[in-house]
Amino acid sequence: MHFDVQDLRDFYYRSTMGRSVQSVLRTRVKEIWPEAKGQTVAGFGFAVPLLRPYLQEARRIIAMMPGPQGVMPWPADGLNASVLVEETAWPVETGHVDKLLILHGLETSEQPSVVLDECWRALGPGGRALFFVPNRAGLWSRSDRTPFGYGRPYTLGQVEKQLRMHHFAIEQHFSVLYQIPSTRRFWVKSAGLMERMGRHLPRFLAGGVFIIEVSKRVMNPKGKAVRTEVKSQLGALEGLSRPAAKPVTWYCDRHDIRALYRGC
């Protein structure tokens, strides 16, 4: 089940809790990927809050939003970089994306396997992707006040297994959003402290969201190698030589004066 794009915009840009979540996620993304100079950066789902830090330095920015969710213009202060796409057919050439962010795009999809295939196809050699998925054991997946309460929550083992099945190599993983998903002033003000404390806790306990960084893994060709041997060596000019010309014998009549002038 996809969250509506208007509700996502209101949560991340117009609510105190949403702005706090945006700050936490964006800070961790900048720690993982400090720069993207000259690279193509793409996002799927509702990744626009995380794409903004790369607007000035990236060669190209693409914010892909699935059809069931809807699309909105982004950024508001520049040329539009958002596009409405089919989950199973992105308007991106194969191997052209250097960095890919998936936020509210995997757990809400009815075809997560096909979405992962598109992620793998779009990434170029050496490309990296960040997946943000709700933690099944966390509080955020149990609250319908946030977008993380919709869709399919995961355990860390489940999401990593699914990523490996689609030929991604797991580079590292994190857990974030240790704050309580509440709009009460006390919990909102203590969000920063709880995030700093949460970094010292086991990743699978209380974090509301898992962040998994993966790289594209290209499989070696399968099948048995066939070795072909040449029984005899071939000459470099074999087949090109011509047989020697036979000598030409001239028979001339000595009484023929004209033959004498021809060299006989």
PDB file of C-alpha atoms in Angstrom:
ATOM      1  CA  MET A   1       0.000   0.000   0.000  1.00  0.00           C
ATOM      2  CA  HIS A   2       1.482   3.316  -1.096  1.00  0.00           C
ATOM      3  CA  PHE A   3       1.204   6.466   0.962  1.00  0.00           C
ATOM      4  CA  ASP A   4      -0.278   9.389  -0.961  1.00  0.00           C
ATOM      5  CA  VAL A   5       2.257  11.942  -2.169  1.00  0.00           C
ATOM      6  CA  GLN A   6       0.348  14.815  -0.557  1.00  0.00           C
ATOM      7  CA  ASP A   7       0.447  13.065   2.819  1.00  0.00           C
ATOM      8  CA  LEU A   8       4.157  12.411   2.404  1.00  0.00           C
ATOM      9  CA  ARG A   9       4.785  16.054   1.594  1.00  0.00           C
ATOM     10  CA  ASP A  10       2.765  17.206   4.603  1.00  0.00           C
ATOM     11  CA  PHE A  11       4.619  14.804   6.886  1.00  0.00           C
ATOM     12  CA  TYR A  12       8.179  15.646   5.825  1.00  0.00           C
ATOM     13  CA  TYR A  13       7.805  19.359   5.168  1.00  0.00           C
ATOM     14  CA  ARG A  14       4.911  20.597   7.293  1.00  0.00           C
ATOM     15  CA  SER A  15       5.042  18.603  10.543  1.00  0.00           C
ATOM     16  CA  THR A  16       7.517  18.906  13.395  1.00  0.00           C
ATOM     17  CA  MET A  17       8.002  15.149  13.646  1.00  0.00           C
ATOM     18  CA  GLY A  18       8.507  14.821   9.907  1.00  0.00           C
ATOM     19  CA  ARG A  19      11.170  17.539   9.789  1.00  0.00           C
ATOM     20  CA  SER A  20      12.951  15.785  12.631  1.00  0.00           C
ATOM     21  CA  VAL A  21      12.863  12.479  10.718  1.00  0.00           C
ATOM     22  CA  GLN A  22      14.124  14.233   7.585  1.00  0.00           C
ATOM     23  CA  SER A  23      17.047  15.715   9.497  1.00  0.00           C
ATOM     24  CA  VAL A  24      18.030  12.355  11.006  1.00  0.00           C
ATOM     25  CA  LEU A  25      17.901  10.490   7.690  1.00  0.00           C
ATOM     26  CA  ARG A  26      19.663  13.219   5.738  1.00  0.00           C
ATOM     27  CA  THR A  27      22.467  13.475   8.286  1.00  0.00           C
ATOM     28  CA  ARG A  28      23.134   9.750   8.079  1.00  0.00           C
ATOM     29  CA  VAL A  29      23.052   9.797   4.270  1.00  0.00           C
ATOM     30  CA  LYS A  30      25.653  12.577   4.189  1.00  0.00           C
ATOM     31  CA  GLU A  31      27.855  10.549   6.518  1.00  0.00           C
ATOM     32  CA  ILE A  32      27.681   7.542   4.192  1.00  0.00           C
ATOM     33  CA  TRP A  33      27.930   9.485   0.919  1.00  0.00           C
ATOM     34  CA  PRO A  34      29.644  12.810   1.653  1.00  0.00           C
ATOM     35  CA  GLU A  35      29.783  13.891  -2.005  1.00  0.00           C
ATOM     36  CA  ALA A  36      28.442  13.062  -5.472  1.00  0.00           C
ATOM     37  CA  LYS A  37      30.363  15.453  -7.701  1.00  0.00           C
ATOM     38  CA  GLY A  38      29.755  14.802 -11.380  1.00  0.00           C
ATOM     39  CA  GLN A  39      27.606  11.743 -10.693  1.00  0.00           C
ATOM     40  CA  THR A  40      24.047  10.725 -11.550  1.00  0.00           C
ATOM     41  CA  VAL A  41      21.946  10.452  -8.393  1.00  0.00           C
ATOM     42  CA  ALA A  42      18.437   8.975  -8.497  1.00  0.00           C
ATOM     43  CA  GLY A  43      15.730   8.283  -5.954  1.00  0.00           C
ATOM     44  CA  PHE A  44      12.668   6.050  -6.022  1.00  0.00           C
ATOM     45  CA  GLY A  45       9.571   6.314  -3.850  1.00  0.00           C
ATOM     46  CA  PHE A  46       9.672   9.583  -1.930  1.00  0.00           C
ATOM     47  CA  ALA A  47      13.395  10.221  -1.741  1.00  0.00           C
ATOM     48  CA  VAL A  48      13.322  13.972  -2.423  1.00  0.00           C
ATOM     49  CA  PRO A  49      14.150  14.946   1.204  1.00  0.00           C
ATOM     50  CA  LEU A  50      17.407  13.005   0.820  1.00  0.00           C
ATOM     51  CA  LEU A  51      18.297  14.182  -2.691  1.00  0.00           C
ATOM     52  CA  ARG A  52      18.489  17.898  -1.946  1.00  0.00           C
ATOM     53  CA  PRO A  53      22.086  17.883  -0.555  1.00  0.00           C
ATOM     54  CA  TYR A  54      23.317  16.700  -3.969  1.00  0.00           C
ATOM     55  CA  LEU A  55      21.440  19.211  -6.121  1.00  0.00           C
ATOM     56  CA  GLN A  56      24.382  21.559  -6.605  1.00  0.00           C
ATOM     57  CA  GLU A  57      27.199  19.087  -7.191  1.00  0.00           C
ATOM     58  CA  ALA A  58      25.603  16.111  -8.956  1.00  0.00           C
ATOM     59  CA  ARG A  59      25.700  15.951 -12.736  1.00  0.00           C
ATOM     60  CA  ARG A  60      22.081  14.814 -12.833  1.00  0.00           C
ATOM     61  CA  ILE A  61      19.279  14.331 -10.291  1.00  0.00           C
ATOM     62  CA  ILE A  62      16.209  12.158 -10.930  1.00  0.00           C
ATOM     63  CA  ALA A  63      13.356  11.794  -8.416  1.00  0.00           C
ATOM     64  CA  MET A  64      11.161   8.881  -9.546  1.00  0.00           C
ATOM     65  CA  MET A  65       7.772   8.545  -7.874  1.00  0.00           C
ATOM     66  CA  PRO A  66       5.585   5.450  -8.440  1.00  0.00           C
ATOM     67  CA  GLY A  67       2.185   5.823 -10.071  1.00  0.00           C
ATOM     68  CA  PRO A  68       0.053   4.576  -7.128  1.00  0.00           C
ATOM     69  CA  GLN A  69       1.728   7.166  -4.882  1.00  0.00           C
ATOM     70  CA  GLY A  70       1.496  10.148  -7.209  1.00  0.00           C
ATOM     71  CA  VAL A  71       4.014  12.833  -8.079  1.00  0.00           C
ATOM     72  CA  MET A  72       4.690  16.414  -7.078  1.00  0.00           C
ATOM     73  CA  PRO A  73       6.979  19.062  -8.605  1.00  0.00           C
ATOM     74  CA  TRP A  74      10.455  19.109  -7.056  1.00  0.00           C
ATOM     75  CA  PRO A  75      12.480  21.110  -6.231  1.00  0.00           C
ATOM     76  CA  ALA A  76      10.245  24.091  -5.590  1.00  0.00           C
ATOM     77  CA  ASP A  77      13.063  26.585  -6.230  1.00  0.00           C
ATOM     78  CA  GLY A  78      14.469  25.199  -9.448  1.00  0.00           C
ATOM     79  CA  LEU A  79      13.871  23.191 -12.597  1.00  0.00           C
ATOM     80  CA  ASN A  80      11.656  20.170 -12.060  1.00  0.00           C
ATOM     81  CA  ALA A  81      13.552  16.897 -11.514  1.00  0.00           C
ATOM     82  CA  SER A  82      10.677  14.617 -10.464  1.00  0.00           C
ATOM     83  CA  VAL A  83       8.875  12.192 -12.751  1.00  0.00           C
ATOM     84  CA  LEU A  84       5.958   9.778 -12.425  1.00  0.00           C
ATOM     85  CA  VAL A  85       7.056   6.237 -13.286  1.00  0.00           C
ATOM     86  CA  GLU A  86       5.854   2.668 -13.411  1.00  0.00           C
ATOM     87  CA  GLU A  87       7.380   0.560 -10.657  1.00  0.00           C
ATOM     88  CA  THR A  88       8.528  -2.042 -13.159  1.00  0.00           C
ATOM     89  CA  ALA A  89       9.785   0.264 -15.945  1.00  0.00           C
ATOM     90  CA  TRP A  90      11.944   3.233 -15.020  1.00  0.00           C
ATOM     91  CA  PRO A  91      12.826   5.833 -17.681  1.00  0.00           C
ATOM     92  CA  VAL A  92      16.521   5.358 -16.988  1.00  0.00           C
ATOM     93  CA  GLU A  93      19.073   3.800 -19.302  1.00  0.00           C
ATOM     94  CA  THR A  94      20.740   0.641 -18.101  1.00  0.00           C
ATOM     95  CA  GLY A  95      23.850   1.261 -16.020  1.00  0.00           C
ATOM     96  CA  HIS A  96      23.599   5.073 -15.890  1.00  0.00           C
ATOM     97  CA  VAL A  97      22.991   5.659 -12.155  1.00  0.00           C
ATOM     98  CA  ASP A  98      25.912   6.109  -9.771  1.00  0.00           C
ATOM     99  CA  LYS A  99      23.935   6.521  -6.537  1.00  0.00           C
ATOM    100  CA  LEU A 100      20.384   5.355  -5.841  1.00  0.00           C
ATOM    101  CA  LEU A 101      18.170   6.023  -2.796  1.00  0.00           C
ATOM    102  CA  ILE A 102      15.002   4.005  -2.103  1.00  0.00           C
ATOM    103  CA  LEU A 103      12.695   5.574   0.504  1.00  0.00           C
ATOM    104  CA  HIS A 104       9.050   4.420   0.788  1.00  0.00           C
ATOM    105  CA  GLY A 105       9.529   2.477  -2.428  1.00  0.00           C
ATOM    106  CA  LEU A 106      10.295  -1.127  -1.466  1.00  0.00           C
ATOM    107  CA  GLU A 107       8.066  -1.914   1.512  1.00  0.00           C
ATOM    108  CA  THR A 108       4.989  -0.355  -0.145  1.00  0.00           C
ATOM    109  CA  SER A 109       5.376  -2.060  -3.521  1.00  0.00           C
ATOM    110  CA  GLU A 110       3.208  -4.988  -4.558  1.00  0.00           C
ATOM    111  CA  GLN A 111       6.089  -6.258  -6.691  1.00  0.00           C
ATOM    112  CA  PRO A 112       9.219  -5.782  -4.587  1.00  0.00           C
ATOM    113  CA  SER A 113      11.162  -8.359  -6.591  1.00  0.00           C
ATOM    114  CA  VAL A 114      10.626  -6.454  -9.839  1.00  0.00           C
ATOM    115  CA  VAL A 115      11.548  -3.171  -8.130  1.00  0.00           C
ATOM    116  CA  LEU A 116      14.853  -4.705  -7.051  1.00  0.00           C
ATOM    117  CA  ASP A 117      15.472  -5.891 -10.606  1.00  0.00           C
ATOM    118  CA  GLU A 118      14.995  -2.320 -11.821  1.00  0.00           C
ATOM    119  CA  CYS A 119      17.376  -1.053  -9.141  1.00  0.00           C
ATOM    120  CA  TRP A 120      20.036  -3.502 -10.296  1.00  0.00           C
ATOM    121  CA  ARG A 121      19.487  -2.629 -13.959  1.00  0.00           C
ATOM    122  CA  ALA A 122      19.701   1.138 -13.426  1.00  0.00           C
ATOM    123  CA  LEU A 123      22.913   1.036 -11.385  1.00  0.00           C
ATOM    124  CA  GLY A 124      26.152   1.305 -13.266  1.00  0.00           C
ATOM    125  CA  PRO A 125      29.401  -0.583 -12.616  1.00  0.00           C
ATOM    126  CA  GLY A 126      30.519   0.251  -9.103  1.00  0.00           C
ATOM    127  CA  GLY A 127      27.178   1.928  -8.348  1.00  0.00           C
ATOM    128  CA  ARG A 128      25.799   2.063  -4.813  1.00  0.00           C
ATOM    129  CA  ALA A 129      22.279   2.112  -3.410  1.00  0.00           C
ATOM    130  CA  LEU A 130      20.741   2.931  -0.036  1.00  0.00           C
ATOM    131  CA  PHE A 131      17.541   1.171   1.007  1.00  0.00           C
ATOM    132  CA  PHE A 132      15.406   2.578   3.826  1.00  0.00           C
ATOM    133  CA  VAL A 133      12.934   0.036   5.229  1.00  0.00           C
ATOM    134  CA  PRO A 134      10.894  -0.007   8.458  1.00  0.00           C
ATOM    135  CA  ASN A 135      12.138  -2.263  11.234  1.00  0.00           C
ATOM    136  CA  ARG A 136       9.551  -4.892  12.116  1.00  0.00           C
ATOM    137  CA  ALA A 137      10.615  -4.804  15.767  1.00  0.00           C
ATOM    138  CA  GLY A 138      10.605  -1.002  16.000  1.00  0.00           C
ATOM    139  CA  LEU A 139       7.887   1.357  17.151  1.00  0.00           C
ATOM    140  CA  TRP A 140       7.654   3.265  13.863  1.00  0.00           C
ATOM    141  CA  SER A 141       6.264   0.300  11.919  1.00  0.00           C
ATOM    142  CA  ARG A 142       3.425   0.018  14.461  1.00  0.00           C
ATOM    143  CA  SER A 143       2.234   3.602  14.221  1.00  0.00           C
ATOM    144  CA  ASP A 144      -0.026   4.718  11.376  1.00  0.00           C
ATOM    145  CA  ARG A 145       0.827   8.364  12.102  1.00  0.00           C
ATOM    146  CA  THR A 146       3.956   8.069   9.984  1.00  0.00           C
ATOM    147  CA  PRO A 147       4.649   6.691   6.488  1.00  0.00           C
ATOM    148  CA  PHE A 148       6.714   3.897   8.047  1.00  0.00           C
ATOM    149  CA  GLY A 149       3.530   2.384   9.479  1.00  0.00           C
ATOM    150  CA  TYR A 150       2.317   1.449   6.002  1.00  0.00           C
ATOM    151  CA  GLY A 151       3.468  -1.391   3.824  1.00  0.00           C
ATOM    152  CA  ARG A 152       5.640  -4.359   4.696  1.00  0.00           C
ATOM    153  CA  PRO A 153       8.125  -4.067   7.588  1.00  0.00           C
ATOM    154  CA  TYR A 154      11.278  -6.165   7.568  1.00  0.00           C
ATOM    155  CA  THR A 155      13.764  -7.738   9.882  1.00  0.00           C
ATOM    156  CA  LEU A 156      17.388  -7.061   9.006  1.00  0.00           C
ATOM    157  CA  GLY A 157      17.916 -10.665   7.932  1.00  0.00           C
ATOM    158  CA  GLN A 158      14.875 -10.619   5.645  1.00  0.00           C
ATOM    159  CA  VAL A 159      15.804  -7.520   3.715  1.00  0.00           C
ATOM    160  CA  GLU A 160      19.468  -8.503   3.350  1.00  0.00           C
ATOM    161  CA  LYS A 161      18.507 -11.959   2.084  1.00  0.00           C
ATOM    162  CA  GLN A 162      16.185 -10.425  -0.482  1.00  0.00           C
ATOM    163  CA  LEU A 163      18.890  -8.036  -1.649  1.00  0.00           C
ATOM    164  CA  ARG A 164      21.442 -10.844  -2.043  1.00  0.00           C
ATOM    165  CA  MET A 165      18.963 -12.856  -4.101  1.00  0.00           C
ATOM    166  CA  HIS A 166      18.888  -9.974  -6.584  1.00  0.00           C
ATOM    167  CA  HIS A 167      22.678  -9.853  -6.928  1.00  0.00           C
ATOM    168  CA  PHE A 168      23.460  -7.013  -4.542  1.00  0.00           C
ATOM    169  CA  ALA A 169      26.492  -7.122  -2.258  1.00  0.00           C
ATOM    170  CA  ILE A 170      25.813  -5.850   1.273  1.00  0.00           C
ATOM    171  CA  GLU A 171      28.374  -3.195   2.157  1.00  0.00           C
ATOM    172  CA  GLN A 172      27.073  -2.010   5.550  1.00  0.00           C
ATOM    173  CA  HIS A 173      23.857  -1.427   7.474  1.00  0.00           C
ATOM    174  CA  PHE A 174      22.618   1.001  10.112  1.00  0.00           C
ATOM    175  CA  SER A 175      19.625   1.545  12.343  1.00  0.00           C
ATOM    176  CA  VAL A 176      18.092   4.999  12.858  1.00  0.00           C
ATOM    177  CA  LEU A 177      15.001   6.677  14.359  1.00  0.00           C
ATOM    178  CA  TYR A 178      15.368   5.731  18.015  1.00  0.00           C
ATOM    179  CA  GLN A 179      13.044   8.562  19.003  1.00  0.00           C
ATOM    180  CA  ILE A 180       9.441   7.883  19.934  1.00  0.00           C
ATOM    181  CA  PRO A 181       6.967   8.412  17.037  1.00  0.00           C
ATOM    182  CA  SER A 182       4.955  11.000  18.939  1.00  0.00           C
ATOM    183  CA  THR A 183       4.000  14.614  18.313  1.00  0.00           C
ATOM    184  CA  ARG A 184       4.239  15.530  21.990  1.00  0.00           C
ATOM    185  CA  ARG A 185       6.704  18.332  22.614  1.00  0.00           C
ATOM    186  CA  PHE A 186       8.783  16.389  25.137  1.00  0.00           C
ATOM    187  CA  TRP A 187       9.477  13.503  22.750  1.00  0.00           C
ATOM    188  CA  VAL A 188      10.149  15.807  19.823  1.00  0.00           C
ATOM    189  CA  LYS A 189      12.662  17.872  21.802  1.00  0.00           C
ATOM    190  CA  SER A 190      14.440  14.765  23.081  1.00  0.00           C
ATOM    191  CA  ALA A 191      14.778  13.269  19.593  1.00  0.00           C
ATOM    192  CA  GLY A 192      18.414  14.352  19.151  1.00  0.00           C
ATOM    193  CA  LEU A 193      19.477  12.878  22.485  1.00  0.00           C
ATOM    194  CA  MET A 194      17.716   9.593  21.790  1.00  0.00           C
ATOM    195  CA  GLU A 195      19.390   9.311  18.380  1.00  0.00           C
ATOM    196  CA  ARG A 196      22.835   9.799  19.898  1.00  0.00           C
ATOM    197  CA  MET A 197      22.110   7.188  22.561  1.00  0.00           C
ATOM    198  CA  GLY A 198      20.668   4.805  19.993  1.00  0.00           C
ATOM    199  CA  ARG A 199      23.943   4.603  18.085  1.00  0.00           C
ATOM    200  CA  HIS A 200      25.375   2.623  21.003  1.00  0.00           C
ATOM    201  CA  LEU A 201      22.526   0.098  21.066  1.00  0.00           C
ATOM    202  CA  PRO A 202      22.299  -3.127  19.032  1.00  0.00           C
ATOM    203  CA  ARG A 203      20.937  -2.356  15.569  1.00  0.00           C
ATOM    204  CA  PHE A 204      18.050  -4.808  15.725  1.00  0.00           C
ATOM    205  CA  LEU A 205      16.512  -3.614  19.028  1.00  0.00           C
ATOM    206  CA  ALA A 206      14.830  -0.224  18.945  1.00  0.00           C
ATOM    207  CA  GLY A 207      15.689   1.550  15.702  1.00  0.00           C
ATOM    208  CA  GLY A 208      12.600   2.328  13.663  1.00  0.00           C
ATOM    209  CA  VAL A 209      14.297   2.183  10.248  1.00  0.00           C
ATOM    210  CA  PHE A 210      17.081   0.113   8.721  1.00  0.00           C
ATOM    211  CA  ILE A 211      19.498   1.669   6.238  1.00  0.00           C
ATOM    212  CA  ILE A 212      21.275  -0.882   4.051  1.00  0.00           C
ATOM    213  CA  GLU A 213      24.032   0.156   1.664  1.00  0.00           C
ATOM    214  CA  VAL A 214      24.607  -2.207  -1.245  1.00  0.00           C
ATOM    215  CA  SER A 215      26.716  -2.321  -4.368  1.00  0.00           C
ATOM    216  CA  LYS A 216      25.952  -3.850  -7.730  1.00  0.00           C
ATOM    217  CA  ARG A 217      27.397  -7.328  -8.096  1.00  0.00           C
ATOM    218  CA  VAL A 218      27.964  -8.571 -11.634  1.00  0.00           C
ATOM    219  CA  MET A 219      27.827 -12.334 -11.900  1.00  0.00           C
ATOM    220  CA  ASN A 220      30.392 -14.271 -13.922  1.00  0.00           C
ATOM    221  CA  PRO A 221      29.088 -16.023 -17.055  1.00  0.00           C
ATOM    222  CA  LYS A 222      27.811 -19.524 -16.323  1.00  0.00           C
ATOM    223  CA  GLY A 223      28.497 -22.677 -18.304  1.00  0.00           C
ATOM    224  CA  LYS A 224      31.406 -24.941 -19.152  1.00  0.00           C
ATOM    225  CA  ALA A 225      34.391 -23.566 -20.986  1.00  0.00           C
ATOM    226  CA  VAL A 226      35.049 -25.192 -24.361  1.00  0.00           C
ATOM    227  CA  ARG A 227      38.655 -25.484 -25.452  1.00  0.00           C
ATOM    228  CA  THR A 228      39.398 -25.801 -29.142  1.00  0.00           C
ATOM    229  CA  GLU A 229      42.818 -27.010 -30.251  1.00  0.00           C
ATOM    230  CA  VAL A 230      44.328 -26.667 -33.705  1.00  0.00           C
ATOM    231  CA  LYS A 231      45.892 -29.953 -34.755  1.00  0.00           C
ATOM    232  CA  SER A 232      48.430 -28.433 -37.112  1.00  0.00           C
ATOM    233  CA  GLN A 233      49.888 -25.004 -37.298  1.00  0.00           C
ATOM    234  CA  LEU A 234      48.884 -22.844 -40.195  1.00  0.00           C
ATOM    235  CA  GLY A 235      51.341 -20.773 -42.120  1.00  0.00           C
ATOM    236  CA  ALA A 236      50.775 -17.059 -42.214  1.00  0.00           C
ATOM    237  CA  LEU A 237      50.493 -17.027 -46.014  1.00  0.00           C
ATOM    238  CA  GLU A 238      49.187 -20.549 -46.478  1.00  0.00           C
ATOM    239  CA  GLY A 239      46.717 -20.766 -49.324  1.00  0.00           C
ATOM    240  CA  LEU A 240      47.871 -17.495 -50.815  1.00  0.00           C
ATOM    241  CA  SER A 241      50.968 -18.695 -52.720  1.00  0.00           C
ATOM    242  CA  ARG A 242      50.738 -19.507 -56.451  1.00  0.00           C
ATOM    243  CA  PRO A 243      52.454 -22.383 -58.207  1.00  0.00           C
ATOM    244  CA  ALA A 244      55.631 -21.444 -60.016  1.00  0.00           C
ATOM    245  CA  ALA A 245      55.123 -20.532 -63.654  1.00  0.00           C
ATOM    246  CA  LYS A 246      56.372 -23.014 -66.221  1.00  0.00           C
ATOM    247  CA  PRO A 247      59.228 -21.844 -68.459  1.00  0.00           C
ATOM    248  CA  VAL A 248      58.162 -20.659 -71.872  1.00  0.00           C
ATOM    249  CA  THR A 249      60.074 -21.986 -74.822  1.00  0.00           C
ATOM    250  CA  TRP A 250      60.172 -19.882 -77.936  1.00  0.00           C
ATOM    251  CA  TYR A 251      60.439 -21.566 -81.287  1.00  0.00           C
ATOM    252  CA  CYS A 252      61.482 -19.306 -84.085  1.00  0.00           C
ATOM    253  CA  ASP A 253      62.024 -19.948 -87.734  1.00  0.00           C
ATOM    254  CA  ARG A 254      65.481 -18.758 -88.648  1.00  0.00           C
ATOM    255  CA  HIS A 255      64.246 -17.913 -92.050  1.00  0.00           C
ATOM    256  CA  ASP A 256      61.650 -15.656 -90.458  1.00  0.00           C
ATOM    257  CA  ILE A 257      63.307 -12.234 -90.258  1.00  0.00           C
ATOM    258  CA  ARG A 258      60.539 -10.881 -88.096  1.00  0.00           C
ATOM    259  CA  ALA A 259      61.271 -13.480 -85.399  1.00  0.00           C
ATOM    260  CA  LEU A 260      64.890 -12.321 -85.205  1.00  0.00           C
ATOM    261  CA  TYR A 261      63.741  -8.885 -84.159  1.00  0.00           C
ATOM    262  CA  ARG A 262      61.657 -10.446 -81.380  1.00  0.00           C
ATOM    263  CA  GLY A 263      64.770 -11.754 -79.595  1.00  0.00           C
ATOM    264  CA  CYS A 264      65.147 -15.296 -80.969  1.00  0.00           C
TER     265      CYS A 264
END
